[in-house]
Amino acid sequence: SECPEAHQITTAMSILSKMIEDDEANIDDSLELDGRPRLLLHTLSMTNSEPLGQEAMVRYRQAHHLTGAETFLTHQDEEICTVVDMSWKNQKTLTIRYVNNKISNTGMKTINDYDTYVSQDHSDYLLSDDDGWDRYLDQHIGLWYSGTDMDKCNERAIWLRNEIENDNIPYAERSESDAHLFYIGYNGPMTWEYQF
């Protein structure tokens, strides 16, 4: 069984067509994918058993503070499905979508079972005193702060660390030569990565 609202395209086809047209006019041959058409990402959808739950609200609040993300309750039907979309004014065609389809065929396990398993994995490996890591951190949405002011990067990192610790959200943190990274295990199977 389906939730039709989970499949809606949020960008007008005329805008998507124009983007493809513009892209084809400016193709860099070094980026060709063996002659195949290039991809145009417009919506990234994922399951989430509680897209309106407390931990989800933390995700939306933090994403708004750090990136300007806006969150919209696109559809809610207590019997069928809930759809929550996130989008950015500077990324007009990109939507990140959380869907709880209550009537989907999931087999013996439910979406809530999966979310609970991932949350337990995060708790077991990330909330310890060790520098933990779990396999679900590799399944992430990555957002990169492109500012060059190191003080701003540090301010954002300090703010985020305080927020996720105050909200008791499992996370991992690491540094690379060119970035400081946070992998945040919000509810659901998709981790968010912030790079400063």
Short mmCIF file of C-alpha atoms in Angstrom, two decimals:
data_model
loop_
_atom_site.label_atom_id
_atom_site.label_comp_id
_atom_site.label_asym_id
_atom_site.label_seq_id
_atom_site.Cartn_x
_atom_site.Cartn_y
_atom_site.Cartn_z
CA SER A 1 0.00 0.00 0.00
CA GLU A 2 1.22 3.42 -0.87
CA CYS A 3 1.15 6.95 0.43
CA PRO A 4 0.75 9.06 -2.74
CA GLU A 5 1.91 12.24 -0.99
CA ALA A 6 5.29 10.61 -0.35
CA HIS A 7 5.91 10.55 -4.10
CA GLN A 8 5.00 14.11 -5.00
CA ILE A 9 7.63 16.23 -6.70
CA THR A 10 7.92 19.57 -4.94
CA THR A 11 9.55 21.42 -7.84
CA ALA A 12 7.64 22.42 -10.96
CA MET A 13 8.53 20.29 -14.00
CA SER A 14 9.29 23.48 -15.98
CA ILE A 15 12.03 24.37 -13.45
CA LEU A 16 13.48 20.85 -13.51
CA SER A 17 13.41 20.82 -17.33
CA LYS A 18 15.20 24.19 -17.44
CA MET A 19 17.86 22.90 -15.06
CA ILE A 20 18.46 19.87 -17.27
CA GLU A 21 18.62 22.10 -20.35
CA ASP A 22 21.10 24.46 -18.68
CA ASP A 23 23.16 21.53 -17.44
CA GLU A 24 23.36 19.96 -20.90
CA ALA A 25 24.53 23.27 -22.35
CA ASN A 26 27.34 23.48 -19.80
CA ILE A 27 28.47 19.86 -19.57
CA ASP A 28 32.04 19.30 -18.52
CA ASP A 29 33.14 16.25 -20.54
CA SER A 30 35.43 15.19 -17.71
CA LEU A 31 32.35 14.57 -15.55
CA GLU A 32 30.53 12.32 -18.03
CA LEU A 33 29.21 9.04 -16.70
CA ASP A 34 30.07 6.73 -19.61
CA GLY A 35 27.66 8.56 -21.90
CA ARG A 36 24.71 8.11 -19.53
CA PRO A 37 22.49 11.06 -18.60
CA ARG A 38 23.56 12.91 -15.50
CA LEU A 39 21.43 12.67 -12.39
CA LEU A 40 19.28 15.46 -11.05
CA LEU A 41 18.48 14.98 -7.38
CA HIS A 42 15.25 16.64 -6.33
CA THR A 43 13.92 14.61 -3.38
CA LEU A 44 15.66 12.31 -0.98
CA SER A 45 13.05 10.28 0.90
CA MET A 46 13.52 8.00 3.86
CA THR A 47 11.41 6.13 6.34
CA ASN A 48 10.91 7.44 9.83
CA SER A 49 8.49 6.03 12.36
CA GLU A 50 8.16 9.34 14.19
CA PRO A 51 8.73 12.24 11.77
CA LEU A 52 6.86 14.50 14.24
CA GLY A 53 8.41 13.05 17.41
CA GLN A 54 10.52 14.96 19.91
CA GLU A 55 13.86 13.80 18.47
CA ALA A 56 12.74 14.65 14.95
CA MET A 57 11.92 18.17 16.16
CA VAL A 58 15.47 18.44 17.49
CA ARG A 59 16.79 17.48 14.02
CA TYR A 60 14.61 20.12 12.33
CA ARG A 61 15.52 22.82 14.87
CA GLN A 62 19.25 22.15 14.60
CA ALA A 63 19.16 21.99 10.79
CA HIS A 64 17.29 25.30 10.72
CA HIS A 65 19.79 26.97 13.04
CA LEU A 66 22.86 25.68 11.20
CA THR A 67 21.68 25.69 7.58
CA GLY A 68 18.46 27.68 7.30
CA ALA A 69 16.44 24.53 6.54
CA GLU A 70 12.68 25.01 6.61
CA THR A 71 10.47 22.12 7.71
CA PHE A 72 6.93 21.53 6.43
CA LEU A 73 4.27 19.06 7.44
CA THR A 74 3.35 18.10 3.88
CA HIS A 75 0.73 15.50 4.72
CA GLN A 76 -0.74 13.92 7.84
CA ASP A 77 -3.37 11.22 7.98
CA GLU A 78 -3.39 9.31 11.27
CA GLU A 79 -4.55 6.13 9.50
CA ILE A 80 -2.34 6.18 6.40
CA CYS A 81 0.83 8.28 6.43
CA THR A 82 2.73 11.32 7.60
CA VAL A 83 5.11 13.21 5.30
CA VAL A 84 7.52 15.89 6.52
CA ASP A 85 9.66 17.83 4.03
CA MET A 86 12.80 19.87 4.63
CA SER A 87 14.05 22.37 2.06
CA TRP A 88 16.36 25.34 1.68
CA LYS A 89 15.81 28.69 -0.05
CA ASN A 90 19.26 28.46 -1.63
CA GLN A 91 18.63 24.87 -2.87
CA LYS A 92 15.27 25.41 -4.55
CA THR A 93 14.97 21.93 -6.03
CA LEU A 94 16.24 19.86 -3.12
CA THR A 95 13.84 18.31 -0.60
CA ILE A 96 14.69 15.88 2.18
CA ARG A 97 11.57 13.91 3.04
CA TYR A 98 10.69 11.81 6.08
CA VAL A 99 7.80 9.38 5.59
CA ASN A 100 5.89 7.22 8.02
CA ASN A 101 3.65 5.05 5.84
CA LYS A 102 1.50 3.20 8.34
CA ILE A 103 -0.13 0.95 5.73
CA SER A 104 3.02 -0.16 3.93
CA ASN A 105 3.87 -3.83 3.69
CA THR A 106 6.94 -4.27 5.87
CA GLY A 107 6.98 -7.99 6.55
CA MET A 108 7.39 -9.24 10.11
CA LYS A 109 9.24 -6.14 11.31
CA THR A 110 7.93 -2.59 11.28
CA ILE A 111 9.61 0.70 10.49
CA ASN A 112 9.50 1.40 14.21
CA ASP A 113 11.40 -1.86 14.82
CA TYR A 114 14.09 -0.70 12.39
CA ASP A 115 14.29 2.78 13.94
CA THR A 116 14.51 1.25 17.41
CA TYR A 117 17.31 -1.08 16.30
CA VAL A 118 19.31 1.80 14.79
CA SER A 119 18.74 3.94 17.91
CA GLN A 120 19.96 1.11 20.13
CA ASP A 121 23.03 0.68 17.93
CA HIS A 122 23.76 4.42 18.26
CA SER A 123 23.26 4.27 22.02
CA ASP A 124 25.49 1.22 22.42
CA TYR A 125 28.39 2.60 20.40
CA LEU A 126 28.13 6.39 20.55
CA LEU A 127 27.03 7.28 24.06
CA SER A 128 30.04 5.61 25.67
CA ASP A 129 33.17 7.43 26.79
CA ASP A 130 35.07 5.95 23.86
CA ASP A 131 35.33 7.56 20.45
CA GLY A 132 32.54 5.36 19.14
CA TRP A 133 31.37 4.59 15.66
CA ASP A 134 28.63 2.43 14.22
CA ARG A 135 27.78 1.31 10.72
CA TYR A 136 24.71 3.59 10.48
CA LEU A 137 26.90 6.69 10.66
CA ASP A 138 28.13 5.78 7.17
CA GLN A 139 24.56 6.18 5.92
CA HIS A 140 24.31 9.94 6.14
CA ILE A 141 23.24 13.19 4.60
CA GLY A 142 26.29 15.45 4.51
CA LEU A 143 26.00 19.22 4.87
CA TRP A 144 29.10 21.30 4.49
CA TYR A 145 29.55 24.82 5.88
CA SER A 146 31.50 26.66 3.22
CA GLY A 147 32.48 29.66 5.31
CA THR A 148 36.16 30.48 5.55
CA ASP A 149 36.03 32.23 8.93
CA MET A 150 37.46 29.71 11.42
CA ASP A 151 35.82 31.53 14.33
CA LYS A 152 32.39 30.99 12.74
CA CYS A 153 33.20 27.30 12.20
CA ASN A 154 34.24 26.95 15.84
CA GLU A 155 31.11 28.80 17.03
CA ARG A 156 28.91 26.44 15.02
CA ALA A 157 30.74 23.36 16.28
CA ILE A 158 30.50 24.48 19.93
CA TRP A 159 26.80 25.32 19.52
CA LEU A 160 26.04 21.96 17.89
CA ARG A 161 28.01 19.92 20.45
CA ASN A 162 26.18 21.67 23.31
CA GLU A 163 22.79 21.13 21.64
CA ILE A 164 23.20 17.43 20.92
CA GLU A 165 24.65 16.74 24.37
CA ASN A 166 21.83 18.67 26.08
CA ASP A 167 19.28 16.71 24.03
CA ASN A 168 21.15 13.42 24.67
CA ILE A 169 21.42 12.66 20.94
CA PRO A 170 24.09 10.07 20.07
CA TYR A 171 26.90 11.45 17.90
CA ALA A 172 30.45 10.96 16.76
CA GLU A 173 32.95 13.71 16.12
CA ARG A 174 36.18 13.69 14.17
CA SER A 175 38.62 16.07 12.54
CA GLU A 176 40.18 16.03 9.11
CA SER A 177 42.88 18.34 7.82
CA ASP A 178 40.27 20.55 6.15
CA ALA A 179 37.14 20.04 8.26
CA HIS A 180 35.63 19.24 11.63
CA LEU A 181 32.84 16.66 11.31
CA PHE A 182 29.83 15.72 13.41
CA TYR A 183 27.78 12.57 12.68
CA ILE A 184 24.48 12.84 14.51
CA GLY A 185 22.29 9.80 15.15
CA TYR A 186 18.83 11.36 15.19
CA ASN A 187 15.85 9.00 15.25
CA GLY A 188 15.50 6.92 12.10
CA PRO A 189 18.09 5.18 9.94
CA MET A 190 19.61 8.28 8.30
CA THR A 191 22.45 10.07 10.08
CA TRP A 192 23.17 13.75 9.51
CA GLU A 193 26.77 14.85 9.00
CA TYR A 194 27.75 18.47 9.52
CA GLN A 195 31.17 19.60 8.30
CA PHE A 196 32.68 22.86 9.51
#
